[in-house]
mmCIF file of C-alpha atoms in Angstrom:
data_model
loop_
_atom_site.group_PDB
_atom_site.id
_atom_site.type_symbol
_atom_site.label_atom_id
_atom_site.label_comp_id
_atom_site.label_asym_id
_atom_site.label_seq_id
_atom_site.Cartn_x
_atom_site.Cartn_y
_atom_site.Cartn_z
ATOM 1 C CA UNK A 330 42.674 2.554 -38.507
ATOM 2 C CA UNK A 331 40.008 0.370 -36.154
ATOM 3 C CA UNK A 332 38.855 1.989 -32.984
ATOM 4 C CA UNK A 333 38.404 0.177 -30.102
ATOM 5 C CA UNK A 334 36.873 1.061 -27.017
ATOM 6 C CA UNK A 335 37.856 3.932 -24.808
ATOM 7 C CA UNK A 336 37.531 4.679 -20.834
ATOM 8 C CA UNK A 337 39.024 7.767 -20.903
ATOM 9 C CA UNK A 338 39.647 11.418 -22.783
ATOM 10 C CA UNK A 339 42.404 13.902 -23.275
ATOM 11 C CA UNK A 340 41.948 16.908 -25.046
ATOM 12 C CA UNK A 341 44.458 19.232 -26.303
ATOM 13 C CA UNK A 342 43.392 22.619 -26.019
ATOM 14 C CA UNK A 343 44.931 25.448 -28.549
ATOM 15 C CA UNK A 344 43.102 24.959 -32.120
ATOM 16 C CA UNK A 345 40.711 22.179 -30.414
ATOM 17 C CA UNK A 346 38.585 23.206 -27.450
ATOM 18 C CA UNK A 347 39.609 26.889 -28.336
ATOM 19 C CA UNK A 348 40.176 28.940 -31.651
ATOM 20 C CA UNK A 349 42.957 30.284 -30.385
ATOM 21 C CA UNK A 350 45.725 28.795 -33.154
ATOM 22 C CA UNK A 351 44.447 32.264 -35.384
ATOM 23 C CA UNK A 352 45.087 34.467 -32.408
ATOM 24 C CA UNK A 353 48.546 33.045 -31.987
ATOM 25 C CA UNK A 354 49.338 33.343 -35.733
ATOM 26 C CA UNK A 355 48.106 37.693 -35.326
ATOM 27 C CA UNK A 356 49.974 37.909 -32.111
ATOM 28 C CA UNK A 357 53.211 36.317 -33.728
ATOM 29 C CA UNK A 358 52.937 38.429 -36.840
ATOM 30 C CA UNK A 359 52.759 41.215 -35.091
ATOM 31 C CA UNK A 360 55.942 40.906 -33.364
ATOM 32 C CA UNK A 361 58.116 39.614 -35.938
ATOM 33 C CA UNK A 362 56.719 42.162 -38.956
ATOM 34 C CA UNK A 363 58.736 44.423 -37.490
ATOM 35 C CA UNK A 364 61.775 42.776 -38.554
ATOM 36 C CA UNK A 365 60.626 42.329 -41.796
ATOM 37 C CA UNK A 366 59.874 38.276 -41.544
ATOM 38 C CA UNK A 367 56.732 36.427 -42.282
ATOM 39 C CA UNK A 368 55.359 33.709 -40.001
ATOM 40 C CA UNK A 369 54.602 30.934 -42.611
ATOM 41 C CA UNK A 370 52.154 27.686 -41.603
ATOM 42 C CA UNK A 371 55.459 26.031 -41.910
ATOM 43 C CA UNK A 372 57.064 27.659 -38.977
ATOM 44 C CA UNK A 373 53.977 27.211 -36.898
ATOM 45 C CA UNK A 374 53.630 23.485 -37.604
ATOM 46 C CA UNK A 375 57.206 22.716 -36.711
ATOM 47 C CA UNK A 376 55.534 25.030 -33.070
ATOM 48 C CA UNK A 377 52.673 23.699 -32.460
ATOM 49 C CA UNK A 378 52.334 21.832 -29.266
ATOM 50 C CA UNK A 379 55.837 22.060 -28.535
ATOM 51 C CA UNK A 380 56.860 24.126 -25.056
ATOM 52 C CA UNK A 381 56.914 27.343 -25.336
ATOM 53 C CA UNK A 382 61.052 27.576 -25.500
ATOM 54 C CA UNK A 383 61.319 24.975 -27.802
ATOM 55 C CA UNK A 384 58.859 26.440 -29.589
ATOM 56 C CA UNK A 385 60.384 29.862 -29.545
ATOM 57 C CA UNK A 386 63.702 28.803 -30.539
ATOM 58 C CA UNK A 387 62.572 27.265 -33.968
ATOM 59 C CA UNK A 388 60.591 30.537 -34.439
ATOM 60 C CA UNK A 389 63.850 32.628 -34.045
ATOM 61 C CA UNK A 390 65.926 30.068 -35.972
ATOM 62 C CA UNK A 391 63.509 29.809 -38.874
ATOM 63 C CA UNK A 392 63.089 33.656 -38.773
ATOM 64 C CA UNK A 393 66.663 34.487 -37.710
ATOM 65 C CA UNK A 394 65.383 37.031 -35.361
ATOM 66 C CA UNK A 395 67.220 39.407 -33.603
ATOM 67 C CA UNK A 396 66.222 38.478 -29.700
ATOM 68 C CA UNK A 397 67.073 35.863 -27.179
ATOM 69 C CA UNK A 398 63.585 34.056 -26.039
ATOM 70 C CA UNK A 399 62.967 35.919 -22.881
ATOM 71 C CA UNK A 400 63.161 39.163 -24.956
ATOM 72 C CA UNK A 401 60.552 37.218 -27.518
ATOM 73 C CA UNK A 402 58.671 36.672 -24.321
ATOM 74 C CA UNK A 403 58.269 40.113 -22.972
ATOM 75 C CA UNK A 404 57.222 41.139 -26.635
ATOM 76 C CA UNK A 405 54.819 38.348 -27.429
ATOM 77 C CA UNK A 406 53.055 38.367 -23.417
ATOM 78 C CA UNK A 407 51.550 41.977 -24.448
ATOM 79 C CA UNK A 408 50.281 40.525 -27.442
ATOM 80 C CA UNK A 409 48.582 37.526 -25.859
ATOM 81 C CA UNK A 410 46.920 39.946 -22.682
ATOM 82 C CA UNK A 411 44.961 41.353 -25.203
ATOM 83 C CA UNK A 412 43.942 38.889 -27.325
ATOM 84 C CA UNK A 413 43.356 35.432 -25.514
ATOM 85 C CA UNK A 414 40.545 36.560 -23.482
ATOM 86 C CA UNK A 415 38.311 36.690 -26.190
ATOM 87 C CA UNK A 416 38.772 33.512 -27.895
ATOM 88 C CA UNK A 417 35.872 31.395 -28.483
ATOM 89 C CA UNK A 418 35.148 27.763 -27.824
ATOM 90 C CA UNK A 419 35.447 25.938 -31.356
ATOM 91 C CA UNK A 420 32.276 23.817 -32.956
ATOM 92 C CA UNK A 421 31.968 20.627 -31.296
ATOM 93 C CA UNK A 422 32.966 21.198 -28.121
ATOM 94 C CA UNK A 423 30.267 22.398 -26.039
ATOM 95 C CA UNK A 424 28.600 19.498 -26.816
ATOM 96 C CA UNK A 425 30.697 16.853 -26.604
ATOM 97 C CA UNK A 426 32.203 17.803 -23.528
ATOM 98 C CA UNK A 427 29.084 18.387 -21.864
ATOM 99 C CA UNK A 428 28.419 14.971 -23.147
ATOM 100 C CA UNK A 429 31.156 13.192 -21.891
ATOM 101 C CA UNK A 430 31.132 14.972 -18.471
ATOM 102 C CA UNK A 431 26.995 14.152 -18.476
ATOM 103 C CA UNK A 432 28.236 10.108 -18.966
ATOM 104 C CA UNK A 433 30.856 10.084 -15.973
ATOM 105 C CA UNK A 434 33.590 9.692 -18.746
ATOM 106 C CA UNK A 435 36.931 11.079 -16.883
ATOM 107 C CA UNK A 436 38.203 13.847 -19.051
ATOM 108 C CA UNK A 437 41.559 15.736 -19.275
ATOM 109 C CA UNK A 438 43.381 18.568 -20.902
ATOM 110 C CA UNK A 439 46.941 18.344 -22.224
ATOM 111 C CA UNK A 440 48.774 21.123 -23.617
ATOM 112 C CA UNK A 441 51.721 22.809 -24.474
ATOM 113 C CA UNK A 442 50.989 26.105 -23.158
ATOM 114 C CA UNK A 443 51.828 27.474 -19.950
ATOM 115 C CA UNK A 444 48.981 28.497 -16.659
ATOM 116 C CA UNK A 445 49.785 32.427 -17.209
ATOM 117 C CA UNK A 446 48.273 31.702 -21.188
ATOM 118 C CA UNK A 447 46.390 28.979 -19.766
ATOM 119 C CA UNK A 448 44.376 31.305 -17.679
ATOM 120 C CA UNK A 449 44.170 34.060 -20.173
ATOM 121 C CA UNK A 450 42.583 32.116 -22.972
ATOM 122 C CA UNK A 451 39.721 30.095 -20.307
ATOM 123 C CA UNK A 452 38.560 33.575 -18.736
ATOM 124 C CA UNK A 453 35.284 33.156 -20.264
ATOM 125 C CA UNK A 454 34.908 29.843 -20.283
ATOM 126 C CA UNK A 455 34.744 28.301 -16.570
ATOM 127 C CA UNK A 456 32.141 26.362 -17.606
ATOM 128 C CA UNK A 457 33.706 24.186 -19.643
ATOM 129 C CA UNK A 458 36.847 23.603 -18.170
ATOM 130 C CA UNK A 459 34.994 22.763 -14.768
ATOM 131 C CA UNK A 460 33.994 19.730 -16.125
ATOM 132 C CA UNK A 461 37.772 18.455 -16.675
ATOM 133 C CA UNK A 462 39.635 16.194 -13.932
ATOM 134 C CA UNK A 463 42.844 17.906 -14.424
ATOM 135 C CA UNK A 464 45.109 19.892 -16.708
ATOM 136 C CA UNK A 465 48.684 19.016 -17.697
ATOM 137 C CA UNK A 466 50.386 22.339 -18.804
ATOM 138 C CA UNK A 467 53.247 21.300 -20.799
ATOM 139 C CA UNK A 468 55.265 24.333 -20.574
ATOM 140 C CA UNK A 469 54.843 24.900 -16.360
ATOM 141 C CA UNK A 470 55.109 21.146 -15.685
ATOM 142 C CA UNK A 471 57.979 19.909 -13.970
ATOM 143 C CA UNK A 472 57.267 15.915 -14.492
ATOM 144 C CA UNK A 473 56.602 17.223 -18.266
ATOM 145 C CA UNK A 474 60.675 16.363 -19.462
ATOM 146 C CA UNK A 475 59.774 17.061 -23.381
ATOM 147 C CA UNK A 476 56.841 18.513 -24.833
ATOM 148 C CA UNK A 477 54.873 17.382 -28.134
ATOM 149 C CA UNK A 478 55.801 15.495 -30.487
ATOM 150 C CA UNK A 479 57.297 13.320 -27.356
ATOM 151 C CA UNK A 480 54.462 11.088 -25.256
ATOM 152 C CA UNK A 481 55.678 12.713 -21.658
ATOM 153 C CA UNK A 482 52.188 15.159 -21.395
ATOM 154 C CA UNK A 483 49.807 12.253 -21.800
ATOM 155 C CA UNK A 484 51.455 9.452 -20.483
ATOM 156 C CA UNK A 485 51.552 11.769 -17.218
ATOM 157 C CA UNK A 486 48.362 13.182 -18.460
ATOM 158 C CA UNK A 487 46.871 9.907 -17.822
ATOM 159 C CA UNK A 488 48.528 8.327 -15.192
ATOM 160 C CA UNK A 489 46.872 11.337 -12.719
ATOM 161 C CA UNK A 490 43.623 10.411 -13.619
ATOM 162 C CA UNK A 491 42.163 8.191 -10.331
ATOM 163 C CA UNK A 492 42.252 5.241 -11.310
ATOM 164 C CA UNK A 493 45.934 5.870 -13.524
ATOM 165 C CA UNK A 494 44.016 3.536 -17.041
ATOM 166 C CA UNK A 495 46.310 2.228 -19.222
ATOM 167 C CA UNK A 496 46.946 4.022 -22.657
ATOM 168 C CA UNK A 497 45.428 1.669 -24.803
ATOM 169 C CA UNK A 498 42.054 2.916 -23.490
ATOM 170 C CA UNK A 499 42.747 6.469 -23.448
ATOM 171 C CA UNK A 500 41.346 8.424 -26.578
ATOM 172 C CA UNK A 501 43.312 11.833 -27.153
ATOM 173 C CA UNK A 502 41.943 14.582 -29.398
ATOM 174 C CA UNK A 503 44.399 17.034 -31.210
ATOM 175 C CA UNK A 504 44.490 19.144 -33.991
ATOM 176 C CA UNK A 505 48.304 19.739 -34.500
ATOM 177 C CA UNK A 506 50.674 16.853 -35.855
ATOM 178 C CA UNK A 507 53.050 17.466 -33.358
ATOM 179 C CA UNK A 508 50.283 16.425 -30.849
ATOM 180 C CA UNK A 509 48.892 13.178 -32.730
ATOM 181 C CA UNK A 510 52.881 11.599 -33.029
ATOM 182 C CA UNK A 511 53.099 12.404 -29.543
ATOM 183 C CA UNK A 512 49.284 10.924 -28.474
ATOM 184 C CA UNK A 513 50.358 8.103 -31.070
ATOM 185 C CA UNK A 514 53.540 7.491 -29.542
ATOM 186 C CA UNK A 515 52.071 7.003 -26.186
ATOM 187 C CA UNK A 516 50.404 4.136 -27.189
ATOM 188 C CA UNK A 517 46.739 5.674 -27.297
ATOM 189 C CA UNK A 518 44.059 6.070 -29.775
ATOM 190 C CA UNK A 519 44.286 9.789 -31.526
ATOM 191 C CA UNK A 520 41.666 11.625 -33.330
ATOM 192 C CA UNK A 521 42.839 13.857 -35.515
ATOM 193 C CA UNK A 522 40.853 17.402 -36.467
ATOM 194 C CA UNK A 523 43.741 19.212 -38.012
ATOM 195 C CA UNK A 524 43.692 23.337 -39.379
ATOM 196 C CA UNK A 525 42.960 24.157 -42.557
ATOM 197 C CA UNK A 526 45.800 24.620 -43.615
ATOM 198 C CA UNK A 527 47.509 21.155 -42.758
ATOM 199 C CA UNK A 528 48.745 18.748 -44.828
ATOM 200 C CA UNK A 529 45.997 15.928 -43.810
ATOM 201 C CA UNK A 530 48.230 13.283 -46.035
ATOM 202 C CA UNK A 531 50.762 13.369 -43.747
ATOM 203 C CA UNK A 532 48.845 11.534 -40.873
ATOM 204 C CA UNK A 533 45.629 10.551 -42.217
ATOM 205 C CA UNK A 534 46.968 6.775 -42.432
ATOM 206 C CA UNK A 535 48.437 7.115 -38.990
ATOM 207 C CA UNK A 536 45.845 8.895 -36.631
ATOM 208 C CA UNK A 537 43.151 6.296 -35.882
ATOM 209 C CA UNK A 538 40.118 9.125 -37.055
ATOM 210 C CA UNK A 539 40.341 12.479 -39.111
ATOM 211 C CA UNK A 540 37.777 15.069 -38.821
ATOM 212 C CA UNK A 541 37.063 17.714 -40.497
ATOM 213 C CA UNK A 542 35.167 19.235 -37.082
ATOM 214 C CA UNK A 543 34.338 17.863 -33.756
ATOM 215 C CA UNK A 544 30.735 18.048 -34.872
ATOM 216 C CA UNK A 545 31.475 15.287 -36.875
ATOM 217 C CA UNK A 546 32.727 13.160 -34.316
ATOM 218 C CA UNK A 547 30.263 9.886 -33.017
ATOM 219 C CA UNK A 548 31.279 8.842 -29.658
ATOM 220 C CA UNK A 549 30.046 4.970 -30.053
ATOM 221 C CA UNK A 550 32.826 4.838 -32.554
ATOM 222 C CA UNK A 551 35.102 4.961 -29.365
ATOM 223 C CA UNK A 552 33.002 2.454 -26.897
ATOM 224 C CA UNK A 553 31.275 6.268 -25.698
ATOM 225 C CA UNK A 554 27.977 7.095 -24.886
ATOM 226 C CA UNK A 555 26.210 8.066 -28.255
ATOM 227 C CA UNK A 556 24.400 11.308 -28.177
ATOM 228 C CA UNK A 557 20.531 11.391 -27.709
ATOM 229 C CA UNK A 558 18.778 11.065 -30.416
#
């Protein structure tokens, strides 16, 4: 698809700013090995970006597990405590972001996860997240009606920026296909970095850029500062 220039950036942040989507899968595994299931990319696509009940719920469904989600909860929270705080910011980021923020370009993050995770996972990282306007937490968010694939994070994701721009000059980033319907569906410009393990034919005609990496990305593409040579 043609880009055309952007104002502003939202980021999602699980699998995108931080490599966290591999921590999830270990955490996840290890509480429903017990029962004898397998969490399969499937199960995790159908997940990804959603809030964390919705989410949940298809993870008990598919799995036909024996626990209501707040007993999921409990289990998977001990998981998560000792995990998240060493996840590591993904290749790309650091620079880009640092990029952006050096340019005066307003940047967000909008995610699915909650501020208890939220906090967990950007111990280590201050940094980086310092240099972000705001952060729309999906699952904590009380404006936030329906999580990803729905619009409702970035649409409000956007409209508490200052000066509130209009989607069509918002640029999202997202690595999950859950995330690009929903950045799609909100009427904004979507680049795409999806796992490994994703199906890239199932969006590649529909986000408006796929990488392979954030290294890859060139922000003049967008109507962005390029980097120094």
């Amino acid at each position: 698809m043609a880009a055309y220039p952007c104002t502003h950036v939202i980021f999602d942040m699980d699998g995108l700013l931080l490599d966290t989507e591999r921590l999830y899968t270990i955490a996840t595994q290890e509480v429903v090995g017990p029962y004898g299931k397998t969490f399969t990319w499937d199960i995790k696509s159908q997940m990804m970006g959603r809030k964390a009940d919705d989410a949940i719920r298809i993870l008990i469904d598919a799995l036909e597990l024996p626990l209501t989600i707040e007993e999921y909860k409990v289990k998977i929270a001990e998981k998560y405590k000792d995990v998240f705080p060493a996840c590591d910011i993904l290749p790309g980021v650091e620079k880009l972001v640092q990029h952006l923020h050096k340019h005066n370009i307003p940047m967000a993050v909008a995610s699915g996860s909650n501020k208890h995770d939220y906090d967990l996972k950007t111990l280590q990282h201050s940094h980086l997240f310092d240099k972000f306007c705001h952060v729309v937490l999906s699952s904590d968010d009380p404006d936030v009606k329906h999580g990803k694939p729905a619009p409702d994070c970035f649409l409000i994701c956007a409209q508490r920026f200052k000066d509130s721009p209009d989607p069509e000059k918002v640029l999202v980033f997202e690595d999950a296909k859950n995330g690009v319907l929903g950045g799609l569906a909100a009427n904004m410009q979507v680049v795409w970095v999806p796992d490994k393990q994703a199906d890239k034919s199932e969006l590649v005609d529909h986000a408006t850029l796929t990488l392979d990496s954030l290294e890859e990305f060139q922000p003049e593409q967008f109507g962005l500062p390029a980097y120094d040579s």
